[in-house]
PDB file of C-alpha atoms in Angstrom:
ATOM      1  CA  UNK A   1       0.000   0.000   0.000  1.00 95.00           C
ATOM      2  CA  UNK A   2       0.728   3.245  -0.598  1.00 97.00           C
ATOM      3  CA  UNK A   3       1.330   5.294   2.937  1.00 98.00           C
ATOM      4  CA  UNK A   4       0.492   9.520   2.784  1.00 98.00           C
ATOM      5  CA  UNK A   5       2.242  10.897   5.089  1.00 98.00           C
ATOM      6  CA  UNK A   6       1.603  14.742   5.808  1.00 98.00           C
ATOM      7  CA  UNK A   7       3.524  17.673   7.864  1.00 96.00           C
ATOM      8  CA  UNK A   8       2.510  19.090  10.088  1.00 97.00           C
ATOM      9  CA  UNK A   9      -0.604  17.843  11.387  1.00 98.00           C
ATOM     10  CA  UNK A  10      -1.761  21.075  13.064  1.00 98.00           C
ATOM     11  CA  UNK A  11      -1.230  24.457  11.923  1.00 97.00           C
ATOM     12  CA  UNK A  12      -2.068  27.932  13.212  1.00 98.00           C
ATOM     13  CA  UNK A  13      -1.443  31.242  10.889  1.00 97.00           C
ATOM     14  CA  UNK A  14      -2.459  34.682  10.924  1.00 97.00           C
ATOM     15  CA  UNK A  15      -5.301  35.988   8.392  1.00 97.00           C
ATOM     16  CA  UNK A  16      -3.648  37.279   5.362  1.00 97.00           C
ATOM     17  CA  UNK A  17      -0.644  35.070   5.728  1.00 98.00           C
ATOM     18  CA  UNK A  18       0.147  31.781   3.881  1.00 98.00           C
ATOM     19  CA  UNK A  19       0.250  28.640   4.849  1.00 98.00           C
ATOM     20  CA  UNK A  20       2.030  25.702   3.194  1.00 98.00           C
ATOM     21  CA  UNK A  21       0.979  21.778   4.410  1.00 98.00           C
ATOM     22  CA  UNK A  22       3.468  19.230   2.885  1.00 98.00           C
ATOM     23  CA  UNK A  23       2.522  15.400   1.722  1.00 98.00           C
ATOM     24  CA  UNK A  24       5.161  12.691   0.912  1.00 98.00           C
ATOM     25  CA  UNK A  25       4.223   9.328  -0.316  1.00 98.00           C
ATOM     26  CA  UNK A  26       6.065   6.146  -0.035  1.00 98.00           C
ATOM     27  CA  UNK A  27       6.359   5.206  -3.494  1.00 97.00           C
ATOM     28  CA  UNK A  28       5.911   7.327  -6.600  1.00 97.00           C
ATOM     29  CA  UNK A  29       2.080   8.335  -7.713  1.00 97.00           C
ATOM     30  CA  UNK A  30       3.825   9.623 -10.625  1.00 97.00           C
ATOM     31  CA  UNK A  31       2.898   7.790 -14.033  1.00 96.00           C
ATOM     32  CA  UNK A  32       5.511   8.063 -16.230  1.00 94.00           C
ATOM     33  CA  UNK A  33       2.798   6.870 -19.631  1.00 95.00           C
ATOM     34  CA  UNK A  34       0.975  10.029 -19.187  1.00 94.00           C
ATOM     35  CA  UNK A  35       3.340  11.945 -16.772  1.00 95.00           C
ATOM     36  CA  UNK A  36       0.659  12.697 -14.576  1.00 96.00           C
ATOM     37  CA  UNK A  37       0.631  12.658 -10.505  1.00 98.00           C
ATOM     38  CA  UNK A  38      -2.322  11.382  -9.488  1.00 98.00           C
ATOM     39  CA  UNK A  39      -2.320  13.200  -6.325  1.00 98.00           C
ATOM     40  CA  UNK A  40      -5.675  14.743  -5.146  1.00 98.00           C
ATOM     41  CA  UNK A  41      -6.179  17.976  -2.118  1.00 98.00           C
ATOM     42  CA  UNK A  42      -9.453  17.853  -0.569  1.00 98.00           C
ATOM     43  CA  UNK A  43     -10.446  20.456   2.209  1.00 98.00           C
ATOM     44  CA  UNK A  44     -12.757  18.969   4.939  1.00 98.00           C
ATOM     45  CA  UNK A  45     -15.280  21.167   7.291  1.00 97.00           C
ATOM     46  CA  UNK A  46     -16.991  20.118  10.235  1.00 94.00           C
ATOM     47  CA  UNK A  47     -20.230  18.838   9.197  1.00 93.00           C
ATOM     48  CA  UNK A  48     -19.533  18.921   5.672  1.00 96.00           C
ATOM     49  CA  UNK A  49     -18.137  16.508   3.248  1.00 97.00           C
ATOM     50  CA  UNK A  50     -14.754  16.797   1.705  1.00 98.00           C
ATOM     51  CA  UNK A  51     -14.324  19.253  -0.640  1.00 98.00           C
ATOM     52  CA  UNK A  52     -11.953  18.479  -3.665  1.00 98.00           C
ATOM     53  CA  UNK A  53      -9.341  21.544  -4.539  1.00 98.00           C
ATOM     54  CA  UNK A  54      -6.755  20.022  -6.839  1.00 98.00           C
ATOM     55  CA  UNK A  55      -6.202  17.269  -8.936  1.00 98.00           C
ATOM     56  CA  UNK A  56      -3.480  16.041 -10.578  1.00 98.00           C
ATOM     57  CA  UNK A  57      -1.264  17.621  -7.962  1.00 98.00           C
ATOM     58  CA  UNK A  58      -1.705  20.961  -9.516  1.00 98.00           C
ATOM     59  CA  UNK A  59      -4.538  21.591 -10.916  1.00 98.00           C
ATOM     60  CA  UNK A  60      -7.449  23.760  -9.386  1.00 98.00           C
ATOM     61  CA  UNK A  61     -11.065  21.889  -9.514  1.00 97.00           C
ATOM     62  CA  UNK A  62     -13.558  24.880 -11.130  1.00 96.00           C
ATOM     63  CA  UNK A  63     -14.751  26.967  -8.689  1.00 97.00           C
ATOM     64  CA  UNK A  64     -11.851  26.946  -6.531  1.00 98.00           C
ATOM     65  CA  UNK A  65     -10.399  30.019  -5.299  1.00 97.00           C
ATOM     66  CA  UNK A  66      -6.828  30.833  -6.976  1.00 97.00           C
ATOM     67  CA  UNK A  67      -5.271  31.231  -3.365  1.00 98.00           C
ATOM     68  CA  UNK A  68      -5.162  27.515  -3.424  1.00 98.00           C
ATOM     69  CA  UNK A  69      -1.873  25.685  -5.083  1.00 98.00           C
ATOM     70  CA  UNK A  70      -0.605  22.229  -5.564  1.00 98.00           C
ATOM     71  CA  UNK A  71       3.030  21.803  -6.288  1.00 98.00           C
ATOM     72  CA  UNK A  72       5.405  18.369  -6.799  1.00 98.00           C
ATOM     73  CA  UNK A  73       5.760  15.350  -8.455  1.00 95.00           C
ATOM     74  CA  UNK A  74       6.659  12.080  -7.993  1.00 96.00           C
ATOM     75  CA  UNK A  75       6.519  11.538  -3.794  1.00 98.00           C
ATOM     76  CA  UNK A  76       7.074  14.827  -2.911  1.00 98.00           C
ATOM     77  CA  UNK A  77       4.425  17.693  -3.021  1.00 98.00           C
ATOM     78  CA  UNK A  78       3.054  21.144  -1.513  1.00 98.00           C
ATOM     79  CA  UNK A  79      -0.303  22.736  -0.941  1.00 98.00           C
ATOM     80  CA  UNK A  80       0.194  26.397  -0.451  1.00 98.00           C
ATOM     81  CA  UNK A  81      -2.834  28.569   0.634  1.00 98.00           C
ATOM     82  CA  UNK A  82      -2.353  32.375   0.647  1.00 97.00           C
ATOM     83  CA  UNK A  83      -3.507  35.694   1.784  1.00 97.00           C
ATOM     84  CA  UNK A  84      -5.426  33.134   4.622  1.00 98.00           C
ATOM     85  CA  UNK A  85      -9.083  33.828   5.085  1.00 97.00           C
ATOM     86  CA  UNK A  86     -11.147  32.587   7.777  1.00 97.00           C
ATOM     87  CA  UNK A  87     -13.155  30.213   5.786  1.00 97.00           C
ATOM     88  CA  UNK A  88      -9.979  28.339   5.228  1.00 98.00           C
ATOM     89  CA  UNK A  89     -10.129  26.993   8.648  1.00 98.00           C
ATOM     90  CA  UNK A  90     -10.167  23.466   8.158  1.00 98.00           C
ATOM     91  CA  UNK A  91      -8.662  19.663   7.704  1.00 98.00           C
ATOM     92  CA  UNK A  92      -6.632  19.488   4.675  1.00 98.00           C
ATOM     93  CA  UNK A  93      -6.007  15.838   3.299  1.00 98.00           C
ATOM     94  CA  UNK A  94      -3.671  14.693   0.101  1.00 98.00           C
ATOM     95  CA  UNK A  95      -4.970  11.454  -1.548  1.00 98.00           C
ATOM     96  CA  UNK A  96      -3.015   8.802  -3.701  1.00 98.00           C
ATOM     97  CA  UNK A  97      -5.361   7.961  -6.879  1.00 98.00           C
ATOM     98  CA  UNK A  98      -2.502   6.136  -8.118  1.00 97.00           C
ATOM     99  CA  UNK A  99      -3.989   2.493  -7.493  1.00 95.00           C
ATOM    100  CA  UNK A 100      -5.809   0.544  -4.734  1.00 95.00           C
ATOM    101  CA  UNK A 101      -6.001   1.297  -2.021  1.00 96.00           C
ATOM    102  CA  UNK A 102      -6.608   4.797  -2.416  1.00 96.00           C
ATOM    103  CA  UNK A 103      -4.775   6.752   0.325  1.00 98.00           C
ATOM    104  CA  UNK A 104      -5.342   9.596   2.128  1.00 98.00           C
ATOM    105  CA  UNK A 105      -2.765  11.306   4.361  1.00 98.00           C
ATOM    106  CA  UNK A 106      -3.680  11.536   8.178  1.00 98.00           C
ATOM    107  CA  UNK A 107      -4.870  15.172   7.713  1.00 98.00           C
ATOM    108  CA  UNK A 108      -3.485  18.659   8.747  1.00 98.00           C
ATOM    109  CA  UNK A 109      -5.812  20.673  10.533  1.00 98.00           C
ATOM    110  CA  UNK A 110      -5.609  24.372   9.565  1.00 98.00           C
ATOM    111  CA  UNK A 111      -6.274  27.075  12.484  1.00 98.00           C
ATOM    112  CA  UNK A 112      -6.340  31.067  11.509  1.00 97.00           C
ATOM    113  CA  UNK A 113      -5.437  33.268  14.011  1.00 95.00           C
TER     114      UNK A 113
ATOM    115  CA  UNK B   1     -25.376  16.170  -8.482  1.00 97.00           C
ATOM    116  CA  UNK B   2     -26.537  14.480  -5.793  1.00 97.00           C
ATOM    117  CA  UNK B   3     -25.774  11.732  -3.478  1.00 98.00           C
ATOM    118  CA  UNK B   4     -27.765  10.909  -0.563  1.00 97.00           C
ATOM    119  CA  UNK B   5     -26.954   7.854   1.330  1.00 94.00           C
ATOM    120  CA  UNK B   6     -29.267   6.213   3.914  1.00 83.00           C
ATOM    121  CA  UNK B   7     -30.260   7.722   7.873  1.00 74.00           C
ATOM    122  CA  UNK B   8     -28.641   6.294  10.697  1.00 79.00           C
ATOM    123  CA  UNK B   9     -27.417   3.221  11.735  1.00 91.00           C
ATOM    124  CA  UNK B  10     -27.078   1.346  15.154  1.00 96.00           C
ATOM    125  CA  UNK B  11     -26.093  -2.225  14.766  1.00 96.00           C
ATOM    126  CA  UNK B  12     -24.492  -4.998  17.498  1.00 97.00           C
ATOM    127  CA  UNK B  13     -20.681  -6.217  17.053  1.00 97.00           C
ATOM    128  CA  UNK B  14     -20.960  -9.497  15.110  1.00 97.00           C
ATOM    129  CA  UNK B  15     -24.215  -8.182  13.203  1.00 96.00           C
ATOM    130  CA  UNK B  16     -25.073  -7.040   9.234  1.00 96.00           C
ATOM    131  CA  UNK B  17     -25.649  -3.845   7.347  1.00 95.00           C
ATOM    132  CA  UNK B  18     -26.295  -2.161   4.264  1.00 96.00           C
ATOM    133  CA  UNK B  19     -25.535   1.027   2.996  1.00 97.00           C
ATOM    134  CA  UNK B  20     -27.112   2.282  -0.092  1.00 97.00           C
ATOM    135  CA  UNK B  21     -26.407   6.016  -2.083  1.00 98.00           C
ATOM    136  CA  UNK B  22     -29.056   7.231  -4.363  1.00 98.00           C
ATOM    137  CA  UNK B  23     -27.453   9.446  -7.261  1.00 98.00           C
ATOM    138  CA  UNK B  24     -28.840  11.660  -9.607  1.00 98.00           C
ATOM    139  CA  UNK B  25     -28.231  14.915 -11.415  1.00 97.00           C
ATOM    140  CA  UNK B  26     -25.293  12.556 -13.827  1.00 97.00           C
ATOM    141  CA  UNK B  27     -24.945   9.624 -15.477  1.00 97.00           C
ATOM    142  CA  UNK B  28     -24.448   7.486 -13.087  1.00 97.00           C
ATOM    143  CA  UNK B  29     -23.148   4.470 -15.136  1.00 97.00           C
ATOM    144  CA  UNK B  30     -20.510   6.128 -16.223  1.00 97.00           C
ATOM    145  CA  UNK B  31     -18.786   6.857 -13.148  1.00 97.00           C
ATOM    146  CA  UNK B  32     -16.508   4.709 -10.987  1.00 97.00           C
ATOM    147  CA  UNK B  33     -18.099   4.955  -7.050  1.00 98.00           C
ATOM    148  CA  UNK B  34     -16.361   4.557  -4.070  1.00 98.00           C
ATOM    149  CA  UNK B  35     -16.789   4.473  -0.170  1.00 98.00           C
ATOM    150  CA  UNK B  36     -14.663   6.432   2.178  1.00 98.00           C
ATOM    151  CA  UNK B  37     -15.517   6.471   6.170  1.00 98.00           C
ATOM    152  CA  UNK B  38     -14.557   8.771   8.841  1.00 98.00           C
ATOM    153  CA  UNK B  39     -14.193   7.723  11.839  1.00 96.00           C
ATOM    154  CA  UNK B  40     -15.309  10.463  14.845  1.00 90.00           C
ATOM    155  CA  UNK B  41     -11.607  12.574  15.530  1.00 91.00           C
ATOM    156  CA  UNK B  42      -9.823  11.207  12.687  1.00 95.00           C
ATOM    157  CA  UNK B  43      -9.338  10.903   9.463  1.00 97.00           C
ATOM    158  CA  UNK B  44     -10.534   9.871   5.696  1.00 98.00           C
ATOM    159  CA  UNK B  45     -10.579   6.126   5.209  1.00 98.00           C
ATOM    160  CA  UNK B  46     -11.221   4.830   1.899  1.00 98.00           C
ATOM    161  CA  UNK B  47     -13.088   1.704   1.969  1.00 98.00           C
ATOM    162  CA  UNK B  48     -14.265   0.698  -1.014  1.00 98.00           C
ATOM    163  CA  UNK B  49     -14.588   0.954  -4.776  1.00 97.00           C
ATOM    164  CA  UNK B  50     -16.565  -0.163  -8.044  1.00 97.00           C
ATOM    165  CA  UNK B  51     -15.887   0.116 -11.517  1.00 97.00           C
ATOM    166  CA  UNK B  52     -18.303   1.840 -14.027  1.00 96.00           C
ATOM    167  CA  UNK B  53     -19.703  -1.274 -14.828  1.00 96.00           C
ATOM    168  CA  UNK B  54     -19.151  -3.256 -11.410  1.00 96.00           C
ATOM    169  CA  UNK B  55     -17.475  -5.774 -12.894  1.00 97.00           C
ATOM    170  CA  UNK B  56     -14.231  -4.863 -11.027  1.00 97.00           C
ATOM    171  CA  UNK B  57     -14.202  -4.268  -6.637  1.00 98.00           C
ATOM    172  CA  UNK B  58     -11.533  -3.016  -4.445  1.00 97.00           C
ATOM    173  CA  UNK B  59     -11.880  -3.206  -0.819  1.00 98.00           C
ATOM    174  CA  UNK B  60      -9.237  -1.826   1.772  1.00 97.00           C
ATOM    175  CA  UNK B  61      -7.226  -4.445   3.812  1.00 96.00           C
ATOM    176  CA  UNK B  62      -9.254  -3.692   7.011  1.00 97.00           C
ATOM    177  CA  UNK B  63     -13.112  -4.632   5.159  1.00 98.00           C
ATOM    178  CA  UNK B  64     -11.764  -7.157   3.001  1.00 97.00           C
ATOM    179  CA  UNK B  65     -13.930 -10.376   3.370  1.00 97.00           C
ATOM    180  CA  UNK B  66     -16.779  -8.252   5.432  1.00 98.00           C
ATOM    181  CA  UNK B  67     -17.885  -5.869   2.987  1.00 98.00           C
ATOM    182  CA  UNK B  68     -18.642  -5.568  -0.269  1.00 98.00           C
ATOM    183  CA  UNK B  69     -19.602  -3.025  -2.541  1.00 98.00           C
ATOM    184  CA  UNK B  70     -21.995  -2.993  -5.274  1.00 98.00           C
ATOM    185  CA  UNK B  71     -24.313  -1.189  -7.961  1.00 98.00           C
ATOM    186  CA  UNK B  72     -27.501  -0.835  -9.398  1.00 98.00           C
ATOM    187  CA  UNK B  73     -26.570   1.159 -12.821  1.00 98.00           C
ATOM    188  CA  UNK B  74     -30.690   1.105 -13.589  1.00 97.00           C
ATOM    189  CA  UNK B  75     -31.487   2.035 -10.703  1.00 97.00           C
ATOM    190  CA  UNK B  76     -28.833   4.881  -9.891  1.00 98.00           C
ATOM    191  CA  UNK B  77     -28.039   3.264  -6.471  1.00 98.00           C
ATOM    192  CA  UNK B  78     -24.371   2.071  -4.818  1.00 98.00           C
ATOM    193  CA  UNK B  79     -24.849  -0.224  -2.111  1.00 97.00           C
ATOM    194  CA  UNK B  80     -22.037  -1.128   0.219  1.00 97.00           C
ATOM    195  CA  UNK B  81     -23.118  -4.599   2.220  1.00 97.00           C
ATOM    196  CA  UNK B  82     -21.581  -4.377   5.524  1.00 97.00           C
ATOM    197  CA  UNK B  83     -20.735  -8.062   7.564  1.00 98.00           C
ATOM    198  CA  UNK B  84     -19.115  -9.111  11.038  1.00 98.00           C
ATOM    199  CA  UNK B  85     -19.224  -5.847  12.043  1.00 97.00           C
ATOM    200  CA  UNK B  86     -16.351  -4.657  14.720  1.00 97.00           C
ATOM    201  CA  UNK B  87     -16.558  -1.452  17.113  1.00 97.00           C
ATOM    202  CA  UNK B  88     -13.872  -0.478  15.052  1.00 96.00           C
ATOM    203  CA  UNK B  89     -16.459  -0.066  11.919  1.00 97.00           C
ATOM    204  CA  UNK B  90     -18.241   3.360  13.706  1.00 97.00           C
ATOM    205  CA  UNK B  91     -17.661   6.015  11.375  1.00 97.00           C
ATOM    206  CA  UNK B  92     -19.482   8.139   9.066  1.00 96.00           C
ATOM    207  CA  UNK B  93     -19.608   6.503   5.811  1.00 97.00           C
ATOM    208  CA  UNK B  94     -19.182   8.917   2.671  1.00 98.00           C
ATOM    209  CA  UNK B  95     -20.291   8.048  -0.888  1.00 98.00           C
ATOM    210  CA  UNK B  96     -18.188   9.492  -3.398  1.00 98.00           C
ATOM    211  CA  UNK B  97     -17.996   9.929  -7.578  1.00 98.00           C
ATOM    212  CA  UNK B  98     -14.726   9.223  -8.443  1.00 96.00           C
ATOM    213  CA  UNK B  99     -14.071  12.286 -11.251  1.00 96.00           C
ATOM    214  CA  UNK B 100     -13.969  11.255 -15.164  1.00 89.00           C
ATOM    215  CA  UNK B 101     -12.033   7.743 -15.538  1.00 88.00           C
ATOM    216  CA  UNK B 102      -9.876   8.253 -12.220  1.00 93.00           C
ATOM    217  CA  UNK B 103     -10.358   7.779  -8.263  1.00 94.00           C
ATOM    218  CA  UNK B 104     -10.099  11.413  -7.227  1.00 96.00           C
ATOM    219  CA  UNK B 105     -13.765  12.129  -6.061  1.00 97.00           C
ATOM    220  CA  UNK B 106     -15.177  15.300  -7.154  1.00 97.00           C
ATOM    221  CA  UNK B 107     -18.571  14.646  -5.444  1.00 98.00           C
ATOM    222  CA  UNK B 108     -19.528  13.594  -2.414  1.00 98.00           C
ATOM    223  CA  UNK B 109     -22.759  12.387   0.071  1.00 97.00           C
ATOM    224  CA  UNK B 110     -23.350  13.801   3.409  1.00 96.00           C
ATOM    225  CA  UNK B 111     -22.573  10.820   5.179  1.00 96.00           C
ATOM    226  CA  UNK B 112     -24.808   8.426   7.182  1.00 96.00           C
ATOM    227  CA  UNK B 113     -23.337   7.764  10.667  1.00 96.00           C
ATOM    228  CA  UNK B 114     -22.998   3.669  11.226  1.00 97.00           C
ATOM    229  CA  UNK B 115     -22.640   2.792  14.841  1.00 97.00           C
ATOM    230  CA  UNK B 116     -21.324  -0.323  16.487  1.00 97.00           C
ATOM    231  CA  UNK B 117     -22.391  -1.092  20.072  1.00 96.00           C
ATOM    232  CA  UNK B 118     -23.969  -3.596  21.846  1.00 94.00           C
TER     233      UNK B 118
END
């Protein structure tokens, strides 16, 4: 299996700043046919269901608000979230879609001061 | 697009389930489904998964041989069939689309709460 690993797991930053949560996996989602990473960010509220952001490890799902960014390839890779808001307040989760299972990280819950 | 799974569930360690998720506003058939849980303070578990067609099943290590997942294509329904439930098993269960041909899952239920308790 495929173990998501993210960093930190909590985070607290000030409105208006950025904040950057990091996700490694153990083995490569990258697929070199296609060079795509199959690495999906999700955003998860209290009471809600996950939200998807980004696919493909950098692209933004329609809708999405351009403050959100993936970055990386490979087992390595970055979502950055600037000029904070308070809606942003949240669980942030990275997801393997390379194959089966599919893996989340453990989650990295976003606080803004 | 919607996805609305069934209530609320209170069921005895040892004993049977079944989930269902009624879709609509897409083509349902065309989609692969999955079933990711949440269990209360932690994180996103995925469970299960189904093919388009439901000819192909993937099951995570810790519901493999208890559970399986299954669909209705006329009927617009995904059913996850839930055996030998543990304690371990509470969680909210989530059905999700996976988005185009991949496993990323661009919709999502609201989640029906399954509890295990004698």
């Amino acid at each position: 299996d495929i173990v998501m690993t993210q960093s930190p797991d909590y985070l607290a930053v000030s409105l208006g700043e950025r904040a950057t949560i990091n996700c490694k996996s153990s083995q490569s989602v990258l697929d070199s046919s296609n060079n795509k990473n199959y690495l999906a960010w999700y955003q998860h509220k209290p009471g809600q269901p996950p939200k998807l952001l980004i696919s493909w490890a950098s692209t933004r799902e329609s809708g999405v608000s351009d403050r959100f960014s993936g970055s990386g390839f490979g087992t390595v890779f970055t979502l950055t979230i600037s000029s904070l808001q308070a809606e942003d307040g949240a669980v942030y989760y990275c997801q393997q879609y390379y194959g089966t299972p599919y893996t989340f990280g453990q989650g990295t819950k976003l606080e803004i001061k | 697009v919607q996805l609305l799974e069934s209530g609320v569930h209170l069921v005895q360690p040892g004993g049977s389930l079944r989930l269902s998720c009624a879709a609509s506003g897409f083509t349902f058939s065309n989609y692969a489904m999955s079933w990711v849980r949440q269990v209360p303070g932690k994180g996103l578990e995925w469970v299960s998964g189904i093919s388009y067609t439901g000819r192909s099943t993937y099951y995570a290590d810790s519901v493999e041989g208890r559970f399986t997942i299954s669909r209705d294509n006329s009927n617009n329904t995904l059913y996850l069939q839930m055996n030998s439930l543990r304690a371990e098993d509470t969680a909210i269960y989530y059905c999700a689309k996976g988005k185009d041909d991949y496993n990323n899952f661009d919709y999502w239920g609201q989640g029906t709460l399954v509890t295990v308790s004698s």
